[in-house]
Coordinates of N, CA and C in Angstrom, one line a residue:
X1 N 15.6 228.0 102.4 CA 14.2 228.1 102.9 C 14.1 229.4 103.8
X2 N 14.8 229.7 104.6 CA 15.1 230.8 105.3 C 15.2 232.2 104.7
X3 N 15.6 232.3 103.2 CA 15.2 232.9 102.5 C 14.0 233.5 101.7
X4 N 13.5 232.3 101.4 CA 12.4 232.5 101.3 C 11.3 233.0 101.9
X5 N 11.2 232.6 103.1 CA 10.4 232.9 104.4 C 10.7 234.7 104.4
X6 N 11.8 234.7 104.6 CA 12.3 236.6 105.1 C 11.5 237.1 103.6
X7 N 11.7 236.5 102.5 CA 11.3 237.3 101.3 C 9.6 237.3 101.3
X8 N 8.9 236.0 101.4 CA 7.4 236.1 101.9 C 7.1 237.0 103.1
X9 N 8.1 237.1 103.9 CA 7.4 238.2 104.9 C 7.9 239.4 104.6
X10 N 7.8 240.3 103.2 CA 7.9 241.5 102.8 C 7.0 241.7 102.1
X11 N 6.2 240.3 101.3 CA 4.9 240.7 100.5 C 4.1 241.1 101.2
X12 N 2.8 241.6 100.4 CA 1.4 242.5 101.2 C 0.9 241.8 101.7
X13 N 0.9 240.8 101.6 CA 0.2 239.5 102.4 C 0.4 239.4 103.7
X14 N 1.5 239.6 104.1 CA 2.6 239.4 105.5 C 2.6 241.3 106.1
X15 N 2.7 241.9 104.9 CA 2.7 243.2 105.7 C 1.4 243.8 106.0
X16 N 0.8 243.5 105.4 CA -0.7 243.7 106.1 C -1.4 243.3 107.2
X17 N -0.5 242.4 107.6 CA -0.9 241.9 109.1 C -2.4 240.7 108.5
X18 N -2.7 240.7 107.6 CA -3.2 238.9 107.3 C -2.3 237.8 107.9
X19 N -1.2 238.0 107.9 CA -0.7 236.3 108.3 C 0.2 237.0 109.9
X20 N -0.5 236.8 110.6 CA 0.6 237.0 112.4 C 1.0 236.1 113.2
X21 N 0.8 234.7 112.6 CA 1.5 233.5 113.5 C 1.6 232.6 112.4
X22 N 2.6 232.2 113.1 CA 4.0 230.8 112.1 C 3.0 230.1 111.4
X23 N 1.8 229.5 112.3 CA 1.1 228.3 111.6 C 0.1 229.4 110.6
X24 N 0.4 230.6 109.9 CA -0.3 231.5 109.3 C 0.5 230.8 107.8
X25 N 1.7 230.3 107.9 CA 3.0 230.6 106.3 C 2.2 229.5 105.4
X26 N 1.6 228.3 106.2 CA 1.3 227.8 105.3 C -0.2 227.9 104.5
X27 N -0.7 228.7 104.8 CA -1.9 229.7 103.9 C -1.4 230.0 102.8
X28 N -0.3 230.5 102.6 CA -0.1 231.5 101.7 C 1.0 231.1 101.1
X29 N 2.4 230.8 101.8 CA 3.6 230.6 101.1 C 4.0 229.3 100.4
X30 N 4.1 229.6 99.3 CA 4.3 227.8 98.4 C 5.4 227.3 99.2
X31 N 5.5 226.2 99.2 CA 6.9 225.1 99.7 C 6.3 224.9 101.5
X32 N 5.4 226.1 102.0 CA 5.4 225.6 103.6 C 4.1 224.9 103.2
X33 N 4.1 223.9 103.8 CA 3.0 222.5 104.4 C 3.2 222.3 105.9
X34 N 2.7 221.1 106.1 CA 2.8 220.1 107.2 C 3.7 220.2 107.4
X35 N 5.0 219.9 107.0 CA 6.1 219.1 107.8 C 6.7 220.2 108.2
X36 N 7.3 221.2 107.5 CA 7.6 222.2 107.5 C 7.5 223.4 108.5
X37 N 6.0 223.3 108.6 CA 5.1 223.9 110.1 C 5.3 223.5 111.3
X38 N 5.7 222.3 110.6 CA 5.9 221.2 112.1 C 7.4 221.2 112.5
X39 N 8.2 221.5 111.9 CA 9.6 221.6 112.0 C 9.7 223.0 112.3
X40 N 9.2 223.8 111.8 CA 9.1 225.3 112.6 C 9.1 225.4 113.8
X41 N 7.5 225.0 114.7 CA 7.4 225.4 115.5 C 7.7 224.3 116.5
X42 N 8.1 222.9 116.3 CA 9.3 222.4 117.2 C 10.2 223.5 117.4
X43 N 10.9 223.8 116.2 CA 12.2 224.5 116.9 C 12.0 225.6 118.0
X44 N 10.9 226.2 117.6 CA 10.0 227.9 118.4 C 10.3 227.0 120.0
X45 N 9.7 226.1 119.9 CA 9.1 225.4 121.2 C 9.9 224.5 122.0
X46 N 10.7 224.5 121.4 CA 12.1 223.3 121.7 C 12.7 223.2 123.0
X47 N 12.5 224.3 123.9 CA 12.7 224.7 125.4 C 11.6 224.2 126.0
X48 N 10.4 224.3 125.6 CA 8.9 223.9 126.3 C 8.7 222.3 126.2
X49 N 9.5 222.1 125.3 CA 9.6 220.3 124.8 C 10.6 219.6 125.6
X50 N 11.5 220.2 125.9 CA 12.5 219.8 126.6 C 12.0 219.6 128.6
X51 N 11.5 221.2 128.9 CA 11.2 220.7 130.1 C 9.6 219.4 130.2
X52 N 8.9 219.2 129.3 CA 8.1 218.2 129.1 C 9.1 217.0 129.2
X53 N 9.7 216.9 128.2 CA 10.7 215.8 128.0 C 11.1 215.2 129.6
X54 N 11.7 216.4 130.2 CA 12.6 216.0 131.2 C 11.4 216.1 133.0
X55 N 10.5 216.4 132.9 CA 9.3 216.0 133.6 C 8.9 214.4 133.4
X56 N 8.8 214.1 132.4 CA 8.7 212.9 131.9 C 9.7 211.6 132.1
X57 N 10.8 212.0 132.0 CA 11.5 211.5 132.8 C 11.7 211.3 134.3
X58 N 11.2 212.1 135.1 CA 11.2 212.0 135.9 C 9.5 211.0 136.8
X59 N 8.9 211.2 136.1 CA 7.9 210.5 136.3 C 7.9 209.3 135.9
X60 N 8.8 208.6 134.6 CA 8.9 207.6 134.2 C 10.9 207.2 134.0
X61 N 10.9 207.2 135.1 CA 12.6 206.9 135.4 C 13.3 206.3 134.0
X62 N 12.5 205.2 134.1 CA 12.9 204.1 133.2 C 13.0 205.1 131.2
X63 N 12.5 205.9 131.2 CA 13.2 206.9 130.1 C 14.5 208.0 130.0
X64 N 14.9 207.7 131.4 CA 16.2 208.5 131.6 C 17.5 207.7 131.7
X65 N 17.0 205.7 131.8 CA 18.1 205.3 131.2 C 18.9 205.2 130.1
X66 N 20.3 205.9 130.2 CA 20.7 206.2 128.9 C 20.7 207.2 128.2
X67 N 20.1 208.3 129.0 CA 19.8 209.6 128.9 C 21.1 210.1 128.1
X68 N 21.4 211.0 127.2 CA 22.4 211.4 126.8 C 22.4 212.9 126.7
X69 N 23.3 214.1 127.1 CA 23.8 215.4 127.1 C 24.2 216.0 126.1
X70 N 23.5 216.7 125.9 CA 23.7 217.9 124.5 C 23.6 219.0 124.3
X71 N 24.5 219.8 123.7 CA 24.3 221.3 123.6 C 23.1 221.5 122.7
X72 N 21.9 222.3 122.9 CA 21.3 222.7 122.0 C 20.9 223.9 121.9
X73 N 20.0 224.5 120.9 CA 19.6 226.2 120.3 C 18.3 226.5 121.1
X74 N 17.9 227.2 122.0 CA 17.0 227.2 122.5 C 16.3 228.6 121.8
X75 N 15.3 228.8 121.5 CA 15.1 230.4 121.5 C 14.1 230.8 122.7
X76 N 15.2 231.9 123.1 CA 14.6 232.6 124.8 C 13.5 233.5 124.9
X77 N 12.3 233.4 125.5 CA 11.0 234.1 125.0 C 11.6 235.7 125.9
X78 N 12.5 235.5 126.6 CA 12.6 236.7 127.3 C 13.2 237.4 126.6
X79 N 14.8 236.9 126.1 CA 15.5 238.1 125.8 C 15.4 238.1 124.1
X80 N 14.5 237.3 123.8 CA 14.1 236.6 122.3 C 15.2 236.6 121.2
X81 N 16.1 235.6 121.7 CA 17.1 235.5 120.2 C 17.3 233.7 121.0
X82 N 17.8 233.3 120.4 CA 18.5 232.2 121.1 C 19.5 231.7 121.8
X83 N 20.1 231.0 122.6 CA 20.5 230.5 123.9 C 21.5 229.2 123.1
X84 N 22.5 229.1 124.1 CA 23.0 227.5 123.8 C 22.3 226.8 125.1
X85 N 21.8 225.4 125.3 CA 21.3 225.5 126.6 C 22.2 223.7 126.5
X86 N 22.9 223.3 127.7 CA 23.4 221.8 127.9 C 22.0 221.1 128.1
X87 N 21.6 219.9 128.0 CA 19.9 219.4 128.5 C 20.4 217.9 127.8
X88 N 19.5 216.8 129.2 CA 19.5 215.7 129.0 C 18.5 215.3 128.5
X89 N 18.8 214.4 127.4 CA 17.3 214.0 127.1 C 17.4 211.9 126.6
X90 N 16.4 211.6 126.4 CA 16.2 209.8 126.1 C 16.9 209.8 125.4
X91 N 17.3 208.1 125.2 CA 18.3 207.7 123.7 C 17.8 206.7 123.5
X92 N 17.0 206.0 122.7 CA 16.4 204.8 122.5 C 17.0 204.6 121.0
X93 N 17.2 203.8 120.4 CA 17.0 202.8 119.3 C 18.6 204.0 118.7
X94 N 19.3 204.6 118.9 CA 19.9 205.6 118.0 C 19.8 207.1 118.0
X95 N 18.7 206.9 118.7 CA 18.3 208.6 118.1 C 17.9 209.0 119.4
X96 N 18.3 210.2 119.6 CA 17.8 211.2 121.1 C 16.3 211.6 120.5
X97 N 15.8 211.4 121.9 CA 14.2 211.7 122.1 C 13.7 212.7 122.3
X98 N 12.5 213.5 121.7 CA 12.0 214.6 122.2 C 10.3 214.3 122.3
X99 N 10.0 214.5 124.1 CA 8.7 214.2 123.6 C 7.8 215.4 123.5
X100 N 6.1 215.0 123.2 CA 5.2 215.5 122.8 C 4.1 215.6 123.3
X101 N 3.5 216.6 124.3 CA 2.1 216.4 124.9 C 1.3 215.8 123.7
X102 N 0.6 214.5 124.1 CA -0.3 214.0 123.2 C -1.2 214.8 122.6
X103 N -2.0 215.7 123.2 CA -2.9 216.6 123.4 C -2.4 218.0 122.3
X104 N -1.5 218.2 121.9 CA -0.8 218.7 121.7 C -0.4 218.3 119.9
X105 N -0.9 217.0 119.1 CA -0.6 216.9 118.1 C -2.0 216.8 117.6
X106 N -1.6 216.6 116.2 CA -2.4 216.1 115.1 C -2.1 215.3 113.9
X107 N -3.0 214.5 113.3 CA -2.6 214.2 112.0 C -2.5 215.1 110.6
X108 N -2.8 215.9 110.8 CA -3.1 217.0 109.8 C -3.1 218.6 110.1
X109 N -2.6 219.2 109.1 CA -2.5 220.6 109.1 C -4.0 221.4 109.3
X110 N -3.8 222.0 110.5 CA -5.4 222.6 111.0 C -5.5 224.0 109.6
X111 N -4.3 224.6 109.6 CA -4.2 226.1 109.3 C -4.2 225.8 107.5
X112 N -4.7 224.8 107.2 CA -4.4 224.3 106.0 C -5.0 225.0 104.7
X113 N -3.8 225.4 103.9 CA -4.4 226.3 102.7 C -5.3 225.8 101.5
X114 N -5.5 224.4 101.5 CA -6.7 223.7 101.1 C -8.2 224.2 101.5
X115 N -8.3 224.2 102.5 CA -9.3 224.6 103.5 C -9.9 225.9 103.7
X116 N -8.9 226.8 103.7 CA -9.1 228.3 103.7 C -9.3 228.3 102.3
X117 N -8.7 228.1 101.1 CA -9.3 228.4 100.1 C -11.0 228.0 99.6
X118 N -11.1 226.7 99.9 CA -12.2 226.3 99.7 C -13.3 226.6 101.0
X119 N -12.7 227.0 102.3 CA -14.1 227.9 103.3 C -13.6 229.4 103.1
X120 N -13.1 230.5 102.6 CA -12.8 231.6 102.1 C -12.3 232.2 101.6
X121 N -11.5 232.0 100.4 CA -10.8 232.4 99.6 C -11.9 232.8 98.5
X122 N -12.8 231.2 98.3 CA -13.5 231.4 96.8 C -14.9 231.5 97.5
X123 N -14.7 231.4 99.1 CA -16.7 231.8 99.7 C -16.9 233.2 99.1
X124 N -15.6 234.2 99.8 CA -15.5 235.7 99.8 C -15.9 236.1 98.0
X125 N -14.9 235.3 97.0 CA -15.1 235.9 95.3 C -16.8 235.1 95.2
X126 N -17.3 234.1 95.6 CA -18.6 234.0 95.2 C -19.3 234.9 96.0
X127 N -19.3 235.6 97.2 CA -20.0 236.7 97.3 C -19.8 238.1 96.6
X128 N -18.7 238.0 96.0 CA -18.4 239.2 95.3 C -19.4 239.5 93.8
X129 N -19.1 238.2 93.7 CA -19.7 238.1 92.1 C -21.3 237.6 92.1
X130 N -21.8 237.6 92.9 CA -22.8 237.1 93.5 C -23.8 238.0 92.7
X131 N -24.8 238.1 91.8 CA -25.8 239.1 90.6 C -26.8 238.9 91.9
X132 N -27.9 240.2 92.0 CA -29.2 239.8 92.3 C -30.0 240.7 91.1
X133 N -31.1 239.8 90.3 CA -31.9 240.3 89.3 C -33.4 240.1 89.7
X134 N -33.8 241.1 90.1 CA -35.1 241.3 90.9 C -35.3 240.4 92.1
X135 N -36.1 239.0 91.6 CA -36.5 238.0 92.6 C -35.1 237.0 92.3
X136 N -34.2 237.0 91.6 CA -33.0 236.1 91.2 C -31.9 236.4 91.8
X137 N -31.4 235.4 92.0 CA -29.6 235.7 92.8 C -29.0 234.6 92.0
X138 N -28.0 235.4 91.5 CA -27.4 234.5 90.4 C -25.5 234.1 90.9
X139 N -25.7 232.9 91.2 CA -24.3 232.8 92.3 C -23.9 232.0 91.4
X140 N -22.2 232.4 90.9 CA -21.3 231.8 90.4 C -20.8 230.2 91.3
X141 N -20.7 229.3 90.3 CA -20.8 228.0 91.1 C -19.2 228.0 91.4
X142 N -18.7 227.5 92.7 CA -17.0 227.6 93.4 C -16.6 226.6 92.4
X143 N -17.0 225.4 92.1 CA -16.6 224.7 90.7 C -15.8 225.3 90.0
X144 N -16.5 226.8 88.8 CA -16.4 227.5 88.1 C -15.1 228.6 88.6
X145 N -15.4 228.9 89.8 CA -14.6 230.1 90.7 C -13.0 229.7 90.7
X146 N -13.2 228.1 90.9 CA -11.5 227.2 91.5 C -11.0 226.8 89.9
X147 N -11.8 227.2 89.1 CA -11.8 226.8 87.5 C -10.4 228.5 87.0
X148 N -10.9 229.0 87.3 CA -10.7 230.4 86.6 C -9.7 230.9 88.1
X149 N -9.4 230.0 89.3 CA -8.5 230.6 90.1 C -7.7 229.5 90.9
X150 N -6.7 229.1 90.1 CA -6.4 227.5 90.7 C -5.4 227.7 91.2
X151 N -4.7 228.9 91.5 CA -3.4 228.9 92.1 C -4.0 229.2 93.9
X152 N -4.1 228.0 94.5 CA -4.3 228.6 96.2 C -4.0 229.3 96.8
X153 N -2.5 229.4 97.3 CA -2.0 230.0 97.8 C -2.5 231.7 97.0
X154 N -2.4 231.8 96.1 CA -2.0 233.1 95.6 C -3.6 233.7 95.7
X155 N -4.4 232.9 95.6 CA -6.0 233.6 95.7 C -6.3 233.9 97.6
X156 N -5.4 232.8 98.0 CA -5.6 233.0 99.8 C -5.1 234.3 99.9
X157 N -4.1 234.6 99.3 CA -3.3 235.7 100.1 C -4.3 237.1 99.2
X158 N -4.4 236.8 97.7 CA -5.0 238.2 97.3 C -6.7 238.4 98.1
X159 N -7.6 237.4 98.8 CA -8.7 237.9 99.5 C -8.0 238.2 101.0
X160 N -7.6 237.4 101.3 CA -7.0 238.1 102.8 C -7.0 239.7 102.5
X161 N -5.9 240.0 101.6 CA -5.6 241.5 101.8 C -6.6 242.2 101.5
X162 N -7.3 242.0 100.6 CA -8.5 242.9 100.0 C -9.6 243.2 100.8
X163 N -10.2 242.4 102.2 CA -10.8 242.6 103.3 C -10.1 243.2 104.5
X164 N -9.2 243.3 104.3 CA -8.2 243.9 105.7 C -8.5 245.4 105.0
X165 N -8.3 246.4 106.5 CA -8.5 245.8 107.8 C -10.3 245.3 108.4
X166 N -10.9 245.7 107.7 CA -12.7 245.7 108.2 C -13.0 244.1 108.4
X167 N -12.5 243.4 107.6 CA -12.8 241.8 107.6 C -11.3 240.9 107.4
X168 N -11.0 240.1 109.0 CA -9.6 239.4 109.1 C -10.2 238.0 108.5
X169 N -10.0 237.8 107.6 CA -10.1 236.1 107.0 C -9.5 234.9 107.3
X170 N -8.3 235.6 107.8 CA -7.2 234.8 108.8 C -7.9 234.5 110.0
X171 N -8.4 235.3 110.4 CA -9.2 235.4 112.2 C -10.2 234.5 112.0
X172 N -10.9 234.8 110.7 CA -12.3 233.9 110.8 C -12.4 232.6 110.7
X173 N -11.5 232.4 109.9 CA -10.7 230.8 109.7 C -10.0 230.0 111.2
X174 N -9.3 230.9 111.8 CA -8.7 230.4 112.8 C -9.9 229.9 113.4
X175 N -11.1 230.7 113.9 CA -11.9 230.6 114.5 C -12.8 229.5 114.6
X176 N -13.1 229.0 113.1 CA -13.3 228.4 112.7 C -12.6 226.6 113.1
X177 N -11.5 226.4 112.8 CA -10.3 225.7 113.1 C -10.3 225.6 114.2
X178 N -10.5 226.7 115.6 CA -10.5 226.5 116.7 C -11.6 225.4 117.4
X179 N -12.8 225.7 117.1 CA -14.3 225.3 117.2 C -14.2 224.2 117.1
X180 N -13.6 222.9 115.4 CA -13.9 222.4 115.4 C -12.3 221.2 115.8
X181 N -11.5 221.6 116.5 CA -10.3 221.3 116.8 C -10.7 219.7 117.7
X182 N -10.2 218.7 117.6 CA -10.2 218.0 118.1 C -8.5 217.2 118.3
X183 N -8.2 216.5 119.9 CA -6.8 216.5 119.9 C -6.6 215.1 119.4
X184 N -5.7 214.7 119.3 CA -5.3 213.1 118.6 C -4.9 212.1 119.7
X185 N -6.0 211.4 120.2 CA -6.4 210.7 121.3 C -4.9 209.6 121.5
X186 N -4.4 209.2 122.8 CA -2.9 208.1 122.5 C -3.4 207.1 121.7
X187 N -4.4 206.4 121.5 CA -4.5 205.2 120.7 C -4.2 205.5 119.3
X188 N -4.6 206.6 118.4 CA -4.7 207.3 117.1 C -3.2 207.7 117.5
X189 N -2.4 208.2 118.3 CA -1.1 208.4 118.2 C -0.2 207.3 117.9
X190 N -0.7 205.9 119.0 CA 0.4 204.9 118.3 C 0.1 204.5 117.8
X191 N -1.1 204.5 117.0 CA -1.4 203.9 115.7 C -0.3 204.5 114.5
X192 N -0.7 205.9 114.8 CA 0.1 206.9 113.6 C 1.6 206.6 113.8
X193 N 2.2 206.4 115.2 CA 3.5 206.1 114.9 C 3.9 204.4 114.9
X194 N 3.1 203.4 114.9 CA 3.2 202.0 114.4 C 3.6 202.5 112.6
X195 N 2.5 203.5 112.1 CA 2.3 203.0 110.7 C 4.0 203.8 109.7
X196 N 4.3 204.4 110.6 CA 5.6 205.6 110.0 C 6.4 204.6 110.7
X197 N 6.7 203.8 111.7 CA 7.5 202.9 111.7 C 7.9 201.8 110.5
X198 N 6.7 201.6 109.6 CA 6.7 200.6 109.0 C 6.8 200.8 107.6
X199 N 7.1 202.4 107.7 CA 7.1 203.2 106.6 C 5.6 203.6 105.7
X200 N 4.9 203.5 106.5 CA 3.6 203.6 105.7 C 2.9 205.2 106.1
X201 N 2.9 205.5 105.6 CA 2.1 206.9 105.3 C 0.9 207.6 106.1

């Protein structure tokens, strides 16, 4: 996968400066989703998770029984490569704990290449193809548009570039995404982690 990633960031997509943040790969690059994104930028953040974690313990004692010591990969925003760093963190049920500002998750992929395609990938080609015949505007229906251009990713990435630099598609989207962002309240959190306990989806 790490492969791939280095090889998507040599396309025009990536060198054009359309995609400039991590939660940008899954617009464009087949194989990155959700989980993926999410497994990214844990790791990016893994230092900022950790002193959360270990705040949290300290506010809630009763999470540092049992606490267990581990070397891990930090990546250093200062000297920006990575760190070995020693850090204690929870041990419940088997598994060492990492927590998560509630505020801070979601159920779903915001930067989601579903989304961009269907609010700008195929907005941008129906304005392109868009006829006016005197008093008539003859607008191709996005039905027809997502008919004749079903590969997502590959239509996100060919409008992105085609508007750069005069029009960021990425920007407008984010912007967009930003606006209508809402955080995943604790109730909707342990709900979500009741239902992945029980294996349910």
């Amino acid at each position: 996968m790490g492969q791939l990633l280095w090889d998507e960031l040599q396309t025009p997509v990536c060198r054009s400066a359309a995609l400039s943040r991590l939660e940008d790969l899954a617009l464009f690059v087949t194989g990155v989703g959700k989980d993926l994104t999410s497994d990214m930028t844990t790791r990016v953040i893994f230092g900022v998770l950790v002193e959360f974690t270990q705040e949290m313990m300290q506010t809630y004692p009763s999470l540092a029984v049992g606490a267990v010591s581990r070397t891990v990969r930090i990546w250093d925003t200062q000297a920006l490569d990575w760190i070995e760093q020693e850090v204690s963190l929870p041990y419940a049920d088997g598994k060492q704990l990492l927590l998560i500002p509630v505020e801070w998750t979601r159920g779903n992929l915001l930067m989601a290449s579903r989304s961009f395609y269907n609010r700008k990938a195929t907005e941008t080609l129906q304005e392109e193809q868009t006829v006016v015949r005197g008093d008539v505007k003859l607008v191709p229906s996005k039905r027809l548009l997502k008919e004749q251009n079903p590969e997502v990713k590959k239509l996100n990435g060919s409008q992105a570039v085609v508007y750069l630099p005069d029009r960021n598609l990425v920007e407008e989207f984010r912007a967009d995404v930003d606006r209508d962002f809402e955080a995943m309240t604790s109730e909707e959190a342990a709900a979500r982690i009741s239902r992945r306990s029980r294996g349910v989806a």
